[in-house]
Amino acid sequence: MSTDAAVPGYSDDKTAVLARLRRVEGQVRGLTRMVEQDIYCIDVLTQVSATTRALEAVALKLLDEHLTHCVVDAARQGGPEADLKIREASDAIARLVKA
Amino acid sequence: MSTDAAVPGYSDDKTAVLARLRRVEGQVRGLTRMVEQDIYCIDVLTQVSATTRALEAVALKLLDEHLTHCVVDAARQGGPEADLKIREASDAIARLVKA
Amino acid sequence: MSTDAAVPGYSDDKTAVLARLRRVEGQVRGLTRMVEQDIYCIDVLTQVSATTRALEAVALKLLDEHLTHCVVDAARQGGPEADLKIREASDAIARLVKA
Amino acid sequence: MSTDAAVPGYSDDKTAVLARLRRVEGQVRGLTRMVEQDIYCIDVLTQVSATTRALEAVALKLLDEHLTHCVVDAARQGGPEADLKIREASDAIARLVKA
């Protein structure tokens, strides 16, 4: 009867996304320390690439949830709202691919 | 009454995708000529980047059509088929983002 | 006599990189707040893409410095050290492009 | 005494790059056939991602040669030419990362 019932598992997903974001924040702080300590550029770059991949994983997780919940719900309701949700999702995917 | 009726606009989309792919093929042949003629590396690289972006645009177009047609149809029908389509789409997006 | 003399301008570059990393850290914290407050997925994704681009800009800045300082110095000295530096730089670029 | 002597292995590299580009051209023609034959979108997308990765590999190969030959040579000569080559290489890397 609650709205949660309509989005099963959302809390779990949210907890997982927040845990990933906290790790990314830690990775960025690690990068700051590496630069402050004049760690060799190439080693810093390796960690920047790892951090970028971690952020992309967050994006893919959010997008997957968005498709699973919002897009599927909108598709079932149909009408202009469904078209809008698909358009938004496609635009977000384009931004990710080009980021 | 034809299957085309179930996928309105698909013919137009297909024509557009094929036109883009022919352009990409022309770009790749252009790259071959540039290398054969010992064109300066950096100028070849600029064209490689343009070709990669053109291929990404094909991918985003195909993905948008897939969401608009297959995923929306599957979502309306519901059941495991809808879950499978969403899973496939998410995996394809992940491959694109990491490509 | 100091090592700084050997890498002119490094302090400015370092300050700039650290300022960028602090901004990225702020962006990641902003993402955490957005998810905690259940901000609409698509809006969170837009900010994830912006954060990814900011991280890429850090990487490109670090790589540019690396080429300008370490690779140029090694090339002048020649020998296996120069080959190693070029190999390391190429590998770092490959990781960035695939990240 | 020929200029080729100054860039040992360049012919091998060129042959390898041309072979890769021919494979990419074949992959793009394969994509056209897949779309003409109405192959399932997701399968086409998988091949687009593979083609994009193959193009990126060409770019990374060209860039590696550029660093090994042009940038190292320019660094040894020094002066504004060296700065220009580094600038060009950094800009090409940025285009690749953002492509």
Coordinates of C-alpha atoms in Angstrom, one line a residue:
Chain A
M1 CA 0.0 0.0 0.0
S2 CA 3.0 2.2 0.5
T3 CA 4.8 3.7 -2.5
D4 CA 7.7 1.4 -1.6
A5 CA 5.6 -1.5 -2.6
A6 CA 5.6 -0.2 -6.1
V7 CA 9.4 0.0 -6.3
P8 CA 10.5 -3.3 -4.6
G9 CA 14.2 -3.4 -3.7
Y10 CA 14.6 0.3 -4.1
S11 CA 16.1 0.7 -0.6
D12 CA 18.6 -2.0 -1.3
D13 CA 19.6 -0.3 -4.5
K14 CA 19.9 3.1 -2.8
T15 CA 22.1 1.6 0.0
A16 CA 24.4 0.0 -2.7
V17 CA 24.6 3.2 -4.7
L18 CA 25.5 5.3 -1.6
A19 CA 28.1 2.7 -0.6
R20 CA 29.7 3.0 -4.0
L21 CA 29.6 6.8 -3.9
R22 CA 31.4 6.8 -0.5
R23 CA 34.1 4.6 -2.0
V24 CA 34.5 7.0 -5.0
E25 CA 34.7 9.9 -2.5
G26 CA 37.5 8.0 -0.7
Q27 CA 39.3 7.4 -4.0
V28 CA 39.2 11.1 -4.9
R29 CA 40.6 12.0 -1.5
G30 CA 43.3 9.3 -2.1
L31 CA 44.1 11.1 -5.4
T32 CA 44.5 14.4 -3.6
R33 CA 46.9 12.8 -1.1
M34 CA 48.9 11.3 -4.0
V35 CA 49.3 14.6 -5.7
E36 CA 50.2 16.4 -2.4
Q37 CA 52.9 13.8 -1.8
D38 CA 54.3 14.2 -5.3
I39 CA 53.6 10.5 -6.2
Y40 CA 54.7 9.7 -9.7
C41 CA 52.3 11.0 -12.3
I42 CA 51.7 7.6 -14.0
D43 CA 50.7 6.0 -10.7
V44 CA 48.3 8.9 -10.0
L45 CA 46.9 8.4 -13.5
T46 CA 46.3 4.7 -12.9
Q47 CA 44.2 5.7 -9.8
V48 CA 42.3 8.4 -11.8
S49 CA 41.3 5.7 -14.3
A50 CA 40.2 3.4 -11.5
T51 CA 38.1 6.2 -10.0
T52 CA 36.5 7.1 -13.4
R53 CA 35.6 3.4 -13.9
A54 CA 34.0 3.4 -10.4
L55 CA 32.0 6.5 -11.2
E56 CA 30.8 4.8 -14.5
A57 CA 29.7 1.8 -12.5
V58 CA 27.6 4.1 -10.4
A59 CA 26.1 5.6 -13.5
L60 CA 25.3 2.2 -15.0
K61 CA 23.7 1.0 -11.8
L62 CA 21.5 4.2 -11.6
L63 CA 20.6 3.8 -15.3
D64 CA 19.7 0.1 -14.8
E65 CA 17.4 1.0 -11.9
H66 CA 15.9 3.8 -14.0
L67 CA 15.1 1.5 -16.8
T68 CA 13.8 -1.3 -14.5
H69 CA 11.6 1.0 -12.5
C70 CA 10.7 4.3 -14.2
V71 CA 10.9 3.4 -17.8
V72 CA 9.0 0.1 -17.4
D73 CA 6.3 1.8 -15.3
A74 CA 5.9 4.6 -17.8
A75 CA 5.8 2.1 -20.8
R76 CA 3.0 0.3 -19.1
Q77 CA 1.0 3.5 -18.6
G78 CA 1.8 4.5 -22.2
G79 CA 1.1 7.9 -23.7
P80 CA 3.4 11.0 -23.8
E81 CA 4.9 10.2 -20.4
A82 CA 6.3 6.9 -21.8
D83 CA 7.8 8.8 -24.8
L84 CA 9.3 11.4 -22.4
K85 CA 10.9 8.8 -20.2
I86 CA 12.5 7.0 -23.1
R87 CA 13.7 10.3 -24.5
E88 CA 15.3 11.2 -21.1
A89 CA 16.9 7.8 -20.8
S90 CA 18.4 8.0 -24.3
D91 CA 19.7 11.5 -23.7
A92 CA 21.3 10.3 -20.4
I93 CA 22.9 7.3 -22.1
A94 CA 24.3 9.7 -24.8
R95 CA 25.8 11.9 -22.1
L96 CA 27.4 8.9 -20.4
V97 CA 28.8 7.5 -23.6
K98 CA 30.3 10.9 -24.5
A99 CA 31.5 11.7 -21.0
Chain B
M1 CA -1.7 -6.1 -41.1
S2 CA 2.0 -6.5 -41.9
T3 CA 4.6 -6.8 -39.2
D4 CA 5.7 -3.3 -40.2
A5 CA 2.5 -2.1 -38.6
A6 CA 3.9 -3.3 -35.3
V7 CA 7.1 -1.3 -35.6
P8 CA 6.0 2.1 -37.0
G9 CA 8.8 4.1 -38.5
Y10 CA 11.2 1.3 -38.4
S11 CA 11.9 1.6 -42.2
D12 CA 12.8 5.2 -41.8
D13 CA 15.1 4.4 -38.9
K14 CA 16.7 1.6 -40.8
T15 CA 17.4 3.8 -43.8
A16 CA 18.9 6.4 -41.6
V17 CA 21.1 3.8 -39.8
L18 CA 22.3 2.3 -43.1
A19 CA 23.2 5.8 -44.4
R20 CA 25.2 6.5 -41.3
L21 CA 27.0 3.2 -41.6
R22 CA 27.9 3.9 -45.2
R23 CA 29.4 7.2 -44.1
V24 CA 31.4 5.4 -41.4
E25 CA 32.7 2.9 -44.0
G26 CA 33.8 5.9 -46.2
Q27 CA 35.5 7.4 -43.2
V28 CA 37.4 4.2 -42.5
R29 CA 38.5 4.0 -46.2
G30 CA 39.6 7.6 -45.9
L31 CA 41.8 6.6 -42.9
T32 CA 43.4 3.8 -44.9
R33 CA 44.2 6.3 -47.7
M34 CA 45.7 8.8 -45.1
V35 CA 48.0 6.1 -43.7
E36 CA 49.0 4.9 -47.1
Q37 CA 49.9 8.4 -48.1
D38 CA 51.9 8.9 -44.9
I39 CA 49.7 11.8 -43.8
Y40 CA 50.8 13.3 -40.5
C41 CA 49.9 11.1 -37.5
I42 CA 48.0 13.8 -35.6
D43 CA 45.8 14.5 -38.6
V44 CA 45.0 10.8 -39.0
L45 CA 44.2 10.7 -35.2
T46 CA 41.8 13.6 -35.6
Q47 CA 39.9 11.6 -38.3
V48 CA 40.0 8.4 -36.2
S49 CA 38.3 10.4 -33.3
A50 CA 35.7 11.7 -35.8
T51 CA 35.0 8.1 -37.0
T52 CA 34.7 6.8 -33.5
R53 CA 32.2 9.5 -32.7
A54 CA 30.2 8.6 -35.9
L55 CA 30.1 5.0 -34.8
E56 CA 29.0 6.0 -31.3
A57 CA 26.2 8.0 -32.9
V58 CA 25.1 4.8 -34.8
A59 CA 25.1 2.9 -31.5
L60 CA 23.0 5.6 -29.7
K61 CA 20.5 5.6 -32.6
L62 CA 20.2 1.8 -32.5
L63 CA 19.8 1.9 -28.7
D64 CA 17.2 4.6 -28.8
E65 CA 15.2 2.5 -31.3
H66 CA 15.6 -0.5 -29.1
L67 CA 14.3 1.3 -26.1
T68 CA 11.4 2.9 -28.0
H69 CA 10.3 -0.3 -29.7
C70 CA 11.5 -3.6 -28.1
V71 CA 11.8 -2.5 -24.4
V72 CA 8.5 -0.5 -24.4
D73 CA 6.7 -3.5 -26.1
A74 CA 8.2 -6.0 -23.6
A75 CA 7.4 -3.7 -20.6
R76 CA 3.7 -3.6 -21.7
Q77 CA 3.6 -7.4 -22.0
G78 CA 5.4 -7.7 -18.6
G79 CA 6.7 -11.0 -17.2
P80 CA 10.2 -12.4 -17.6
E81 CA 10.5 -11.2 -21.2
A82 CA 10.4 -7.6 -20.0
D83 CA 13.1 -8.3 -17.4
L84 CA 15.2 -10.0 -20.0
K85 CA 14.9 -7.0 -22.4
I86 CA 15.9 -4.5 -19.7
R87 CA 18.8 -6.7 -18.7
E88 CA 20.0 -6.9 -22.3
A89 CA 19.6 -3.2 -22.8
S90 CA 21.6 -2.4 -19.6
D91 CA 24.4 -4.8 -20.6
A92 CA 24.5 -3.2 -24.1
I93 CA 24.7 0.2 -22.5
A94 CA 27.6 -1.0 -20.2
R95 CA 29.5 -2.3 -23.3
L96 CA 29.0 1.0 -25.1
V97 CA 30.2 3.1 -22.1
K98 CA 33.2 1.0 -21.7
A99 CA 34.0 0.6 -25.4
Chain C
M1 CA 69.8 23.3 -5.8
S2 CA 66.2 22.2 -5.0
T3 CA 64.5 19.6 -7.0
D4 CA 61.8 22.2 -7.8
A5 CA 64.4 23.9 -10.1
A6 CA 64.4 20.8 -12.3
V7 CA 60.6 20.9 -12.8
P8 CA 59.8 24.6 -13.5
G9 CA 56.2 25.5 -13.1
Y10 CA 55.4 22.3 -11.3
S11 CA 54.1 24.1 -8.2
D12 CA 51.5 26.0 -10.3
D13 CA 50.4 22.8 -12.0
K14 CA 50.2 21.0 -8.7
T15 CA 48.0 23.8 -7.1
A16 CA 45.7 23.7 -10.2
V17 CA 45.4 19.9 -10.0
L18 CA 44.7 19.9 -6.3
A19 CA 42.0 22.6 -6.8
R20 CA 40.4 20.5 -9.5
L21 CA 40.5 17.4 -7.3
R22 CA 38.8 19.3 -4.4
R23 CA 36.0 20.3 -6.8
V24 CA 35.6 16.7 -7.9
E25 CA 35.4 15.6 -4.3
G26 CA 32.7 18.2 -3.8
Q27 CA 30.8 16.9 -6.8
V28 CA 30.9 13.4 -5.5
R29 CA 29.6 14.5 -2.1
G30 CA 26.8 16.4 -4.0
L31 CA 26.0 13.1 -5.7
T32 CA 25.7 11.4 -2.4
R33 CA 23.3 14.1 -1.1
M34 CA 21.2 13.8 -4.3
V35 CA 20.8 10.0 -3.9
E36 CA 20.0 10.4 -0.1
Q37 CA 17.3 12.9 -1.0
D38 CA 15.8 10.7 -3.7
I39 CA 16.5 13.2 -6.4
Y40 CA 15.2 12.0 -9.8
C41 CA 17.6 9.4 -11.3
I42 CA 18.1 11.3 -14.6
D43 CA 19.2 14.4 -12.7
V44 CA 21.7 12.4 -10.7
L45 CA 23.0 10.8 -13.9
T46 CA 23.5 14.3 -15.4
Q47 CA 25.7 15.2 -12.4
V48 CA 27.6 11.8 -12.6
S49 CA 28.5 12.6 -16.2
A50 CA 29.7 16.1 -15.3
T51 CA 31.8 14.6 -12.5
T52 CA 33.3 12.0 -14.8
R53 CA 34.2 14.7 -17.3
A54 CA 35.9 16.7 -14.4
L55 CA 37.9 13.6 -13.5
E56 CA 38.9 13.2 -17.1
A57 CA 40.1 16.8 -17.2
V58 CA 42.3 16.1 -14.2
A59 CA 43.7 13.0 -16.0
L60 CA 44.4 15.0 -19.2
K61 CA 46.1 17.8 -17.2
L62 CA 48.3 15.2 -15.4
L63 CA 49.2 13.5 -18.6
D64 CA 50.0 16.8 -20.3
E65 CA 52.4 17.6 -17.5
H66 CA 53.9 14.2 -17.6
L67 CA 54.6 14.5 -21.4
T68 CA 55.9 18.1 -20.9
H69 CA 58.2 17.3 -18.1
C70 CA 59.1 13.6 -17.6
V71 CA 58.8 12.3 -21.2
V72 CA 60.7 15.3 -22.8
D73 CA 63.4 15.0 -20.1
A74 CA 63.8 11.3 -20.7
A75 CA 63.8 11.7 -24.5
R76 CA 66.7 14.2 -24.2
Q77 CA 68.6 11.7 -22.1
G78 CA 67.8 8.9 -24.4
G79 CA 68.5 5.2 -23.8
P80 CA 66.2 2.7 -22.2
E81 CA 64.8 5.2 -19.8
A82 CA 63.3 7.2 -22.7
D83 CA 61.7 4.0 -24.1
L84 CA 60.3 3.1 -20.7
K85 CA 58.7 6.6 -20.2
I86 CA 57.1 6.4 -23.6
R87 CA 55.8 2.9 -22.9
E88 CA 54.4 4.0 -19.5
A89 CA 52.7 7.1 -21.1
S90 CA 51.2 5.0 -23.9
D91 CA 49.8 2.5 -21.4
A92 CA 48.4 5.3 -19.2
I93 CA 46.7 6.8 -22.3
A94 CA 45.2 3.4 -23.2
R95 CA 43.8 3.0 -19.7
L96 CA 42.3 6.5 -19.9
V97 CA 40.7 5.9 -23.3
K98 CA 39.2 2.6 -22.1
A99 CA 38.2 3.8 -18.7
Chain D
M1 CA 71.2 7.7 -45.2
S2 CA 67.5 7.7 -46.2
T3 CA 64.9 9.3 -43.8
D4 CA 63.6 5.8 -43.2
A5 CA 66.8 5.1 -41.3
A6 CA 65.7 7.7 -38.8
V7 CA 62.4 6.0 -38.1
P8 CA 63.3 2.3 -37.9
G9 CA 60.3 -0.1 -38.0
Y10 CA 58.0 2.5 -39.4
S11 CA 57.2 0.3 -42.4
D12 CA 56.2 -2.6 -40.1
D13 CA 54.0 -0.2 -38.0
K14 CA 52.4 1.1 -41.2
T15 CA 51.6 -2.4 -42.4
A16 CA 50.1 -3.3 -39.1
V17 CA 48.0 -0.2 -38.9
L18 CA 46.7 -0.8 -42.5
A19 CA 45.8 -4.4 -41.7
R20 CA 43.9 -3.2 -38.6
L21 CA 42.0 -0.6 -40.7
R22 CA 41.1 -3.2 -43.3
R23 CA 39.6 -5.3 -40.5
V24 CA 37.7 -2.3 -39.1
E25 CA 36.3 -1.7 -42.7
G26 CA 35.2 -5.3 -42.8
Q27 CA 33.5 -4.9 -39.4
V28 CA 31.6 -1.8 -40.6
R29 CA 30.4 -3.7 -43.7
G30 CA 29.4 -6.5 -41.4
L31 CA 27.3 -4.0 -39.4
T32 CA 25.6 -2.8 -42.6
R33 CA 24.7 -6.4 -43.5
M34 CA 23.3 -7.1 -40.0
V35 CA 21.1 -4.0 -40.2
E36 CA 19.9 -4.9 -43.8
Q37 CA 19.0 -8.4 -42.6
D38 CA 17.1 -7.0 -39.6
I39 CA 19.4 -8.8 -37.1
Y40 CA 18.3 -8.2 -33.5
C41 CA 19.4 -4.7 -32.3
I42 CA 21.3 -5.9 -29.3
D43 CA 23.4 -8.2 -31.4
V44 CA 24.2 -5.3 -33.8
L45 CA 25.1 -3.1 -30.8
T46 CA 27.5 -5.8 -29.5
Q47 CA 29.3 -5.6 -32.9
V48 CA 29.3 -1.8 -32.9
S49 CA 31.0 -1.9 -29.5
A50 CA 33.6 -4.3 -30.9
T51 CA 34.2 -2.1 -33.9
T52 CA 34.6 1.0 -31.7
R53 CA 37.2 -0.8 -29.6
A54 CA 39.1 -1.9 -32.8
L55 CA 39.1 1.8 -34.0
E56 CA 40.4 2.8 -30.5
A57 CA 43.2 0.3 -30.8
V58 CA 44.2 1.9 -34.1
A59 CA 44.2 5.3 -32.5
L60 CA 46.3 4.0 -29.6
K61 CA 48.8 2.4 -32.0
L62 CA 49.1 5.6 -34.0
L63 CA 49.5 7.6 -30.9
D64 CA 52.2 5.3 -29.5
E65 CA 54.2 5.6 -32.8
H66 CA 53.7 9.3 -32.7
L67 CA 55.2 9.6 -29.2
T68 CA 58.0 7.1 -30.0
H69 CA 59.0 8.8 -33.2
C70 CA 57.9 12.4 -33.6
V71 CA 57.7 13.5 -30.0
V72 CA 61.0 11.9 -28.9
D73 CA 62.7 13.4 -32.0
A74 CA 61.3 16.9 -31.3
A75 CA 62.2 16.7 -27.6
R76 CA 65.8 16.0 -28.6
Q77 CA 65.9 18.9 -30.9
G78 CA 64.2 21.1 -28.2
G79 CA 62.9 24.6 -28.8
P80 CA 59.3 25.7 -29.8
E81 CA 59.0 22.6 -32.1
A82 CA 59.2 20.3 -29.1
D83 CA 56.5 22.3 -27.3
L84 CA 54.3 22.3 -30.3
K85 CA 54.6 18.5 -30.7
I86 CA 53.7 17.9 -27.0
R87 CA 50.7 20.3 -27.3
E88 CA 49.5 18.5 -30.5
A89 CA 49.9 15.1 -28.8
S90 CA 48.0 16.3 -25.7
D91 CA 45.2 17.7 -27.8
A92 CA 44.9 14.5 -29.8
I93 CA 44.8 12.5 -26.5
A94 CA 42.0 14.7 -25.2
R95 CA 40.0 14.2 -28.4
L96 CA 40.4 10.4 -28.0
V97 CA 39.4 10.4 -24.4
K98 CA 36.3 12.4 -25.2
A99 CA 35.5 10.6 -28.5

